[in-house]
PDB file of C-alpha atoms and ligand atoms in Angstrom:
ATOM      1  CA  UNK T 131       0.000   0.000   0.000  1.00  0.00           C
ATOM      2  CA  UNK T 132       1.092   3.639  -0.783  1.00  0.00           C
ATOM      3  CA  UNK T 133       1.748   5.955   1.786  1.00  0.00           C
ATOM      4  CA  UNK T 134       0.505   9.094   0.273  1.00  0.00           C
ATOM      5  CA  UNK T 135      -0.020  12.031   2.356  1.00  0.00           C
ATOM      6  CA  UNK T 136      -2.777  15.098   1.377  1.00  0.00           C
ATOM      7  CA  UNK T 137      -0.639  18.412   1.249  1.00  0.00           C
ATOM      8  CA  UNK T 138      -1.763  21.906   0.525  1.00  0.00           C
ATOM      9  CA  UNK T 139       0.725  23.743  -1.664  1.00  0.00           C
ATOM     10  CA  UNK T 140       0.518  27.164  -2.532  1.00  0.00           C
ATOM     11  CA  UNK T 141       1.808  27.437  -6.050  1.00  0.00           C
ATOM     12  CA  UNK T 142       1.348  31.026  -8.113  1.00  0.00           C
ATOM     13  CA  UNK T 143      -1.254  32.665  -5.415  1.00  0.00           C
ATOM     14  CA  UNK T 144      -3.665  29.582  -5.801  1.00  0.00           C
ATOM     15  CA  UNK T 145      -3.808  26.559  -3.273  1.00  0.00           C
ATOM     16  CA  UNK T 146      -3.514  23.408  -4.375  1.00  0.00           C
ATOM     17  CA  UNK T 147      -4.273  20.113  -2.724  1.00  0.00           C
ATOM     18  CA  UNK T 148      -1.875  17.181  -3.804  1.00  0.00           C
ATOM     19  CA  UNK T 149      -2.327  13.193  -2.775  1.00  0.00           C
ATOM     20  CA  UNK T 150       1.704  12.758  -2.441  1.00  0.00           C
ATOM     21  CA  UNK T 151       3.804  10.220  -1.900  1.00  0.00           C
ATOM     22  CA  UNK T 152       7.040  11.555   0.907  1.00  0.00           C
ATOM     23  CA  UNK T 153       9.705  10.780  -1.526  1.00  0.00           C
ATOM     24  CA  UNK T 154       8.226  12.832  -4.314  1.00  0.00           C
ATOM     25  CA  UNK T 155      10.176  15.929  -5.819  1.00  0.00           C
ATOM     26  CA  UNK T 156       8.844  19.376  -5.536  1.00  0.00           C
ATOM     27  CA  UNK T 157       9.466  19.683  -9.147  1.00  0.00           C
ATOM     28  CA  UNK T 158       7.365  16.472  -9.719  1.00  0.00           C
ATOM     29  CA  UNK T 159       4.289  17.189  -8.577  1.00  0.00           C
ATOM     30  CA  UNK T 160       4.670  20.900  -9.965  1.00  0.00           C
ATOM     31  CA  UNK T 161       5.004  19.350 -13.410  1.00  0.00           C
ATOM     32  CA  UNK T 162       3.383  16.110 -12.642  1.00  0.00           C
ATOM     33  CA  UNK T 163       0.368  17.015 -10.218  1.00  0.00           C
ATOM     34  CA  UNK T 164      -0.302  20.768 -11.241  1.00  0.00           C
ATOM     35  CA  UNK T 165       0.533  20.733 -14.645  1.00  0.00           C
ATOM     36  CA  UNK T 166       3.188  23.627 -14.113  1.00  0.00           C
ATOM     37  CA  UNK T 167       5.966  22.186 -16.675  1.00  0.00           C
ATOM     38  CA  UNK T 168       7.374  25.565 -17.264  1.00  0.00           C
ATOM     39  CA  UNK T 169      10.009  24.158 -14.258  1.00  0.00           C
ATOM     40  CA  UNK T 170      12.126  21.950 -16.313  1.00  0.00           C
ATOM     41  CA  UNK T 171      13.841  19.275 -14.890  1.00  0.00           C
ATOM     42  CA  UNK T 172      17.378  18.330 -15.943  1.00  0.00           C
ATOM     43  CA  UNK T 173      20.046  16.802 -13.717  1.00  0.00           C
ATOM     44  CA  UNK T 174      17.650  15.769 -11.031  1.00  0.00           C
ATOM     45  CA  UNK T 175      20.572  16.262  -8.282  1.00  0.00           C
ATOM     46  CA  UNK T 176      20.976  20.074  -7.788  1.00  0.00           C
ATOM     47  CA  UNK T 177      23.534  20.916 -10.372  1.00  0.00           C
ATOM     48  CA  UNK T 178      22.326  22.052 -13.215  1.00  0.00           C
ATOM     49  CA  UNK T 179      19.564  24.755 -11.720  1.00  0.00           C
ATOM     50  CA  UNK T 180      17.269  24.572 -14.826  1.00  0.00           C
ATOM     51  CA  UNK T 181      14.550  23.437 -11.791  1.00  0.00           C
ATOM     52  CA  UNK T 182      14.765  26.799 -10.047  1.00  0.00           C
ATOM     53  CA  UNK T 183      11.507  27.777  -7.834  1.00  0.00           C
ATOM     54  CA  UNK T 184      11.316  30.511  -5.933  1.00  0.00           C
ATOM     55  CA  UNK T 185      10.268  29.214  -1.980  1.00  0.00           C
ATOM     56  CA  UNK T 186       9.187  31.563   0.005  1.00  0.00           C
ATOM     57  CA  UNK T 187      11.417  34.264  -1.688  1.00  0.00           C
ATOM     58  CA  UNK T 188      14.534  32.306  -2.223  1.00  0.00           C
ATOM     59  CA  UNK T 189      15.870  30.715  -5.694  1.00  0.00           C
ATOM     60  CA  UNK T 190      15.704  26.663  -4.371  1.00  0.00           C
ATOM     61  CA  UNK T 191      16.032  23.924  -6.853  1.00  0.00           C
ATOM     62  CA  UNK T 192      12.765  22.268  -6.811  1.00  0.00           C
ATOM     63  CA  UNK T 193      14.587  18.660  -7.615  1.00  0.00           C
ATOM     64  CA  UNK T 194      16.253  18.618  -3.856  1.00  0.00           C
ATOM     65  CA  UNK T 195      13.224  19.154  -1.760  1.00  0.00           C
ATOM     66  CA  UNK T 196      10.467  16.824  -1.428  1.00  0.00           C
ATOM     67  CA  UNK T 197       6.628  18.565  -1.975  1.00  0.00           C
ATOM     68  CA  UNK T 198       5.916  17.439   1.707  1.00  0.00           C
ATOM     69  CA  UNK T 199       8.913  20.137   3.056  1.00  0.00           C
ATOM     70  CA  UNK T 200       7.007  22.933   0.569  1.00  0.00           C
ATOM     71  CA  UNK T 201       3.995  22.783   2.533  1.00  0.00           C
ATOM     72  CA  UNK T 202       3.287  26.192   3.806  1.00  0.00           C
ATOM     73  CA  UNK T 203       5.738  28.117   1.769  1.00  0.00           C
ATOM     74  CA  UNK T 204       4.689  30.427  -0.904  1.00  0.00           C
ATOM     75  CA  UNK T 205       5.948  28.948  -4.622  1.00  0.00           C
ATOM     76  CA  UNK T 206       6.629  30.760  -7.499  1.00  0.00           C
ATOM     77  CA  UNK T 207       7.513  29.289 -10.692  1.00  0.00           C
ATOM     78  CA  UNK T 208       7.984  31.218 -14.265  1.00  0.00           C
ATOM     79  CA  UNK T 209       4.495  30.889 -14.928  1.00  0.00           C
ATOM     80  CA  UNK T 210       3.684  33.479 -12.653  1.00  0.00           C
ATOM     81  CA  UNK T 211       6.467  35.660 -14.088  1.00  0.00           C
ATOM     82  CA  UNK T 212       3.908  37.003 -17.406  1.00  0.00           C
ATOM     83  CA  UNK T 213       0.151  38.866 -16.632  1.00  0.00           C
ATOM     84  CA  UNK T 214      -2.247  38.338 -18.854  1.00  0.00           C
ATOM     85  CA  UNK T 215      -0.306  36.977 -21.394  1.00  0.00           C
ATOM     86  CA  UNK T 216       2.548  39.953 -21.346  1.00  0.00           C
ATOM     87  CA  UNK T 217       5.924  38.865 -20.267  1.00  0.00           C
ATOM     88  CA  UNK T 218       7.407  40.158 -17.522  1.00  0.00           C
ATOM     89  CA  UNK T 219      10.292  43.035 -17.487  1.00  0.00           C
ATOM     90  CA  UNK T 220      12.928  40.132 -16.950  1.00  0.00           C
ATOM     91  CA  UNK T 221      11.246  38.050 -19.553  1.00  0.00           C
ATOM     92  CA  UNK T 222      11.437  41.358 -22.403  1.00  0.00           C
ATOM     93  CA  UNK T 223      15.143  41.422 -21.422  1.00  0.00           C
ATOM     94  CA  UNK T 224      15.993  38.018 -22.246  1.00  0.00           C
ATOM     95  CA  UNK T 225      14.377  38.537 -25.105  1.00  0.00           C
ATOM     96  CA  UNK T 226      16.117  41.168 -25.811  1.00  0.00           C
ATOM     97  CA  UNK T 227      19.535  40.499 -25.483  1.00  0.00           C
ATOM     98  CA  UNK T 228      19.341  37.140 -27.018  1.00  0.00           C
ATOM     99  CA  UNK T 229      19.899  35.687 -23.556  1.00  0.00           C
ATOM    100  CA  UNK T 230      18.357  32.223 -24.793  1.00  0.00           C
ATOM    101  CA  UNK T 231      19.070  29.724 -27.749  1.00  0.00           C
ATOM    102  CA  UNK T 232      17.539  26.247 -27.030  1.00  0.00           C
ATOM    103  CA  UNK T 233      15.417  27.973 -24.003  1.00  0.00           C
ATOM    104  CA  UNK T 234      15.598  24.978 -21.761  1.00  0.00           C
ATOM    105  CA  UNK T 235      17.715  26.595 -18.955  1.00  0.00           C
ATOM    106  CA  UNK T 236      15.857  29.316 -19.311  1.00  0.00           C
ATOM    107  CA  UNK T 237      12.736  29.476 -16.518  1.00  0.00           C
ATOM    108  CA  UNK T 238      15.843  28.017 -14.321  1.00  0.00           C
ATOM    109  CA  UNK T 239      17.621  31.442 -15.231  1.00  0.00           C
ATOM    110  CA  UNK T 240      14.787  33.465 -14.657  1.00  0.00           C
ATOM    111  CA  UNK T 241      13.545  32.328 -11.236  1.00  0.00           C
ATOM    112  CA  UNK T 242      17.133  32.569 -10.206  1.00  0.00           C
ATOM    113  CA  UNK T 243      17.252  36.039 -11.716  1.00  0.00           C
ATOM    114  CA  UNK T 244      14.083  37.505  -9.940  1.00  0.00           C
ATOM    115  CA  UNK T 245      14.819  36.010  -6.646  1.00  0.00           C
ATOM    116  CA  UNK T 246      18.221  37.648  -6.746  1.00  0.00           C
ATOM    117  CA  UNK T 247      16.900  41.157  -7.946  1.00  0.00           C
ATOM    118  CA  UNK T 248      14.265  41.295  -5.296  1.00  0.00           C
ATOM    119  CA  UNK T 249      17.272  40.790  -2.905  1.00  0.00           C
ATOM    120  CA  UNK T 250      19.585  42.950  -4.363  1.00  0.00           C
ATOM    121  CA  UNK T 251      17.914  45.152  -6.737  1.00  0.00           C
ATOM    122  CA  UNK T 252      20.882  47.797  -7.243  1.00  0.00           C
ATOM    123  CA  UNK T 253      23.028  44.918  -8.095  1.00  0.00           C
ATOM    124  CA  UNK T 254      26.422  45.378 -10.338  1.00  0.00           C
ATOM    125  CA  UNK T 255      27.521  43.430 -13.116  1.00  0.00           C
ATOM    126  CA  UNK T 256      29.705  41.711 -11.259  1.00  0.00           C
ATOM    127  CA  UNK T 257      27.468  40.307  -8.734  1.00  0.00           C
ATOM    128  CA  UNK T 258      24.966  39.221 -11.299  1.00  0.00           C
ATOM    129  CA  UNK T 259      27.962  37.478 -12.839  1.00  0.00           C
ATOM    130  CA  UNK T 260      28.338  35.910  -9.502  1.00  0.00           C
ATOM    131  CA  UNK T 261      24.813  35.164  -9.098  1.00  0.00           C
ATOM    132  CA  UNK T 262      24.050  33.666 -12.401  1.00  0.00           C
ATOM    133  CA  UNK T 263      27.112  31.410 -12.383  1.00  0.00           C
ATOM    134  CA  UNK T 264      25.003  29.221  -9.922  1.00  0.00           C
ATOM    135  CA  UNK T 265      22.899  27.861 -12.859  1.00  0.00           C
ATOM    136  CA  UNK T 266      24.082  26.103 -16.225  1.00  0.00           C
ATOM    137  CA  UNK T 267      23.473  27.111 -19.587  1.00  0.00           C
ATOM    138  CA  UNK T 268      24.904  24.612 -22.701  1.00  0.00           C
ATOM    139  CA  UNK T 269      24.123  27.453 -25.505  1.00  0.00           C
ATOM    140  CA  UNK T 270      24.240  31.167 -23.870  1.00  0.00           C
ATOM    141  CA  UNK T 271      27.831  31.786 -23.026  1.00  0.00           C
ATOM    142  CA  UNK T 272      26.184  33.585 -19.933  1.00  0.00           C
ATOM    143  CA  UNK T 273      27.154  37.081 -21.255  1.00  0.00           C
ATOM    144  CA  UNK T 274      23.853  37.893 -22.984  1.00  0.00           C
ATOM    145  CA  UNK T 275      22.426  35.986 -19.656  1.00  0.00           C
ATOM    146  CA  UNK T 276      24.278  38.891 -17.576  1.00  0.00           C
ATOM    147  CA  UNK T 277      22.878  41.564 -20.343  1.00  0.00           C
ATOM    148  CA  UNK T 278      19.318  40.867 -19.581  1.00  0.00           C
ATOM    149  CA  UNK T 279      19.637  40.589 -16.047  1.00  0.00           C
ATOM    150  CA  UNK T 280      21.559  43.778 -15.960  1.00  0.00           C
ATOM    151  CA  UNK T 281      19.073  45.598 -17.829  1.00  0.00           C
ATOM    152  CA  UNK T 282      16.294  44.956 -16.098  1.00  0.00           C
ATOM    153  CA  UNK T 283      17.991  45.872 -12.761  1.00  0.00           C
ATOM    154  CA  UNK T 284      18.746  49.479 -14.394  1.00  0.00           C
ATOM    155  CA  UNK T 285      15.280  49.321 -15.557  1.00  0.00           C
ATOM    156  CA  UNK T 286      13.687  48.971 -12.343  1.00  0.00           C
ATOM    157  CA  UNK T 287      16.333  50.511 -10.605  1.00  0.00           C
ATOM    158  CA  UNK T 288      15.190  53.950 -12.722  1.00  0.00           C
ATOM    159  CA  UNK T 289      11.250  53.159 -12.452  1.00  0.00           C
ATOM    160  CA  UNK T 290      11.480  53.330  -8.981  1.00  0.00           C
ATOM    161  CA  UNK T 291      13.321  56.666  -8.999  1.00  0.00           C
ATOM    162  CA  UNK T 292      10.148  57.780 -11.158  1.00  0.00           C
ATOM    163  CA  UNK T 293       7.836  56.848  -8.925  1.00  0.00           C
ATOM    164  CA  UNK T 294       9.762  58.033  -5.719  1.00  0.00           C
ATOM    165  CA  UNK T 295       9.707  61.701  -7.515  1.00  0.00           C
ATOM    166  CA  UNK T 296       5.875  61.876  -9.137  1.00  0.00           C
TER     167      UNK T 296
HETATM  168  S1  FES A 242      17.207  19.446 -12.299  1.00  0.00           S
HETATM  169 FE1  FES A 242      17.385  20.369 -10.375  1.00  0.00          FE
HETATM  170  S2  FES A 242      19.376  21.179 -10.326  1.00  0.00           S
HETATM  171 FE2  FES A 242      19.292  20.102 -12.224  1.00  0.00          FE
HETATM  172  S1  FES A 243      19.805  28.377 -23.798  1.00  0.00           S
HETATM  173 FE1  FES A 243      20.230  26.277 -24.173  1.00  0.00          FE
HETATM  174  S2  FES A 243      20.928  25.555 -22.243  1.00  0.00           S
HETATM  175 FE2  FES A 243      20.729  27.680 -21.958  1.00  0.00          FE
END
Protein backbone atom coordinates (compact mmCIF):
# COMPACT_ATOMS: atom_id res chain seq x y z
CA UNK A 1 0.00 0.00 0.00
CA UNK A 2 1.09 3.64 -0.78
CA UNK A 3 1.75 5.96 1.79
CA UNK A 4 0.50 9.09 0.27
CA UNK A 5 -0.02 12.03 2.36
CA UNK A 6 -2.78 15.10 1.38
CA UNK A 7 -0.64 18.41 1.25
CA UNK A 8 -1.76 21.91 0.53
CA UNK A 9 0.72 23.74 -1.66
CA UNK A 10 0.52 27.16 -2.53
CA UNK A 11 1.81 27.44 -6.05
CA UNK A 12 1.35 31.03 -8.11
CA UNK A 13 -1.25 32.66 -5.42
CA UNK A 14 -3.67 29.58 -5.80
CA UNK A 15 -3.81 26.56 -3.27
CA UNK A 16 -3.51 23.41 -4.37
CA UNK A 17 -4.27 20.11 -2.72
CA UNK A 18 -1.88 17.18 -3.80
CA UNK A 19 -2.33 13.19 -2.78
CA UNK A 20 1.70 12.76 -2.44
CA UNK A 21 3.80 10.22 -1.90
CA UNK A 22 7.04 11.56 0.91
CA UNK A 23 9.71 10.78 -1.53
CA UNK A 24 8.23 12.83 -4.31
CA UNK A 25 10.18 15.93 -5.82
CA UNK A 26 8.84 19.38 -5.54
CA UNK A 27 9.47 19.68 -9.15
CA UNK A 28 7.36 16.47 -9.72
CA UNK A 29 4.29 17.19 -8.58
CA UNK A 30 4.67 20.90 -9.97
CA UNK A 31 5.00 19.35 -13.41
CA UNK A 32 3.38 16.11 -12.64
CA UNK A 33 0.37 17.02 -10.22
CA UNK A 34 -0.30 20.77 -11.24
CA UNK A 35 0.53 20.73 -14.65
CA UNK A 36 3.19 23.63 -14.11
CA UNK A 37 5.97 22.19 -16.67
CA UNK A 38 7.37 25.56 -17.26
CA UNK A 39 10.01 24.16 -14.26
CA UNK A 40 12.13 21.95 -16.31
CA UNK A 41 13.84 19.27 -14.89
CA UNK A 42 17.38 18.33 -15.94
CA UNK A 43 20.05 16.80 -13.72
CA UNK A 44 17.65 15.77 -11.03
CA UNK A 45 20.57 16.26 -8.28
CA UNK A 46 20.98 20.07 -7.79
CA UNK A 47 23.53 20.92 -10.37
CA UNK A 48 22.33 22.05 -13.22
CA UNK A 49 19.56 24.75 -11.72
CA UNK A 50 17.27 24.57 -14.83
CA UNK A 51 14.55 23.44 -11.79
CA UNK A 52 14.76 26.80 -10.05
CA UNK A 53 11.51 27.78 -7.83
CA UNK A 54 11.32 30.51 -5.93
CA UNK A 55 10.27 29.21 -1.98
CA UNK A 56 9.19 31.56 0.01
CA UNK A 57 11.42 34.26 -1.69
CA UNK A 58 14.53 32.31 -2.22
CA UNK A 59 15.87 30.71 -5.69
CA UNK A 60 15.70 26.66 -4.37
CA UNK A 61 16.03 23.92 -6.85
CA UNK A 62 12.76 22.27 -6.81
CA UNK A 63 14.59 18.66 -7.62
CA UNK A 64 16.25 18.62 -3.86
CA UNK A 65 13.22 19.15 -1.76
CA UNK A 66 10.47 16.82 -1.43
CA UNK A 67 6.63 18.56 -1.97
CA UNK A 68 5.92 17.44 1.71
CA UNK A 69 8.91 20.14 3.06
CA UNK A 70 7.01 22.93 0.57
CA UNK A 71 3.99 22.78 2.53
CA UNK A 72 3.29 26.19 3.81
CA UNK A 73 5.74 28.12 1.77
CA UNK A 74 4.69 30.43 -0.90
CA UNK A 75 5.95 28.95 -4.62
CA UNK A 76 6.63 30.76 -7.50
CA UNK A 77 7.51 29.29 -10.69
CA UNK A 78 7.98 31.22 -14.27
CA UNK A 79 4.49 30.89 -14.93
CA UNK A 80 3.68 33.48 -12.65
CA UNK A 81 6.47 35.66 -14.09
CA UNK A 82 3.91 37.00 -17.41
CA UNK A 83 0.15 38.87 -16.63
CA UNK A 84 -2.25 38.34 -18.85
CA UNK A 85 -0.31 36.98 -21.39
CA UNK A 86 2.55 39.95 -21.35
CA UNK A 87 5.92 38.86 -20.27
CA UNK A 88 7.41 40.16 -17.52
CA UNK A 89 10.29 43.04 -17.49
CA UNK A 90 12.93 40.13 -16.95
CA UNK A 91 11.25 38.05 -19.55
CA UNK A 92 11.44 41.36 -22.40
CA UNK A 93 15.14 41.42 -21.42
CA UNK A 94 15.99 38.02 -22.25
CA UNK A 95 14.38 38.54 -25.10
CA UNK A 96 16.12 41.17 -25.81
CA UNK A 97 19.53 40.50 -25.48
CA UNK A 98 19.34 37.14 -27.02
CA UNK A 99 19.90 35.69 -23.56
CA UNK A 100 18.36 32.22 -24.79
CA UNK A 101 19.07 29.72 -27.75
CA UNK A 102 17.54 26.25 -27.03
CA UNK A 103 15.42 27.97 -24.00
CA UNK A 104 15.60 24.98 -21.76
CA UNK A 105 17.72 26.60 -18.95
CA UNK A 106 15.86 29.32 -19.31
CA UNK A 107 12.74 29.48 -16.52
CA UNK A 108 15.84 28.02 -14.32
CA UNK A 109 17.62 31.44 -15.23
CA UNK A 110 14.79 33.47 -14.66
CA UNK A 111 13.54 32.33 -11.24
CA UNK A 112 17.13 32.57 -10.21
CA UNK A 113 17.25 36.04 -11.72
CA UNK A 114 14.08 37.51 -9.94
CA UNK A 115 14.82 36.01 -6.65
CA UNK A 116 18.22 37.65 -6.75
CA UNK A 117 16.90 41.16 -7.95
CA UNK A 118 14.26 41.30 -5.30
CA UNK A 119 17.27 40.79 -2.90
CA UNK A 120 19.58 42.95 -4.36
CA UNK A 121 17.91 45.15 -6.74
CA UNK A 122 20.88 47.80 -7.24
CA UNK A 123 23.03 44.92 -8.10
CA UNK A 124 26.42 45.38 -10.34
CA UNK A 125 27.52 43.43 -13.12
CA UNK A 126 29.71 41.71 -11.26
CA UNK A 127 27.47 40.31 -8.73
CA UNK A 128 24.97 39.22 -11.30
CA UNK A 129 27.96 37.48 -12.84
CA UNK A 130 28.34 35.91 -9.50
CA UNK A 131 24.81 35.16 -9.10
CA UNK A 132 24.05 33.67 -12.40
CA UNK A 133 27.11 31.41 -12.38
CA UNK A 134 25.00 29.22 -9.92
CA UNK A 135 22.90 27.86 -12.86
CA UNK A 136 24.08 26.10 -16.22
CA UNK A 137 23.47 27.11 -19.59
CA UNK A 138 24.90 24.61 -22.70
CA UNK A 139 24.12 27.45 -25.50
CA UNK A 140 24.24 31.17 -23.87
CA UNK A 141 27.83 31.79 -23.03
CA UNK A 142 26.18 33.58 -19.93
CA UNK A 143 27.15 37.08 -21.26
CA UNK A 144 23.85 37.89 -22.98
CA UNK A 145 22.43 35.99 -19.66
CA UNK A 146 24.28 38.89 -17.58
CA UNK A 147 22.88 41.56 -20.34
CA UNK A 148 19.32 40.87 -19.58
CA UNK A 149 19.64 40.59 -16.05
CA UNK A 150 21.56 43.78 -15.96
CA UNK A 151 19.07 45.60 -17.83
CA UNK A 152 16.29 44.96 -16.10
CA UNK A 153 17.99 45.87 -12.76
CA UNK A 154 18.75 49.48 -14.39
CA UNK A 155 15.28 49.32 -15.56
CA UNK A 156 13.69 48.97 -12.34
CA UNK A 157 16.33 50.51 -10.61
CA UNK A 158 15.19 53.95 -12.72
CA UNK A 159 11.25 53.16 -12.45
CA UNK A 160 11.48 53.33 -8.98
CA UNK A 161 13.32 56.67 -9.00
CA UNK A 162 10.15 57.78 -11.16
CA UNK A 163 7.84 56.85 -8.92
CA UNK A 164 9.76 58.03 -5.72
CA UNK A 165 9.71 61.70 -7.52
CA UNK A 166 5.87 61.88 -9.14
S1 LIG B 1 17.21 19.45 -12.30
FE1 LIG B 1 17.38 20.37 -10.37
S2 LIG B 1 19.38 21.18 -10.33
FE2 LIG B 1 19.29 20.10 -12.22
S1 LIG C 1 19.80 28.38 -23.80
FE1 LIG C 1 20.23 26.28 -24.17
S2 LIG C 1 20.93 25.56 -22.24
FE2 LIG C 1 20.73 27.68 -21.96
Amino acid sequence: MSDRHLIVLNVNDSEHEVLVEPRKTLVDVLRHDLGLTGTHVGCEHGVCGACTVLVDGEPVRACLVFAVQAEDADIRTVESLSREGELSDLQQAFSAHHGLQCGFCTPGFLMLAEGFLAQRPDAGREEIREAVSANLCRCTGYQTIVDAVEATAVRRCHVQEKEATA
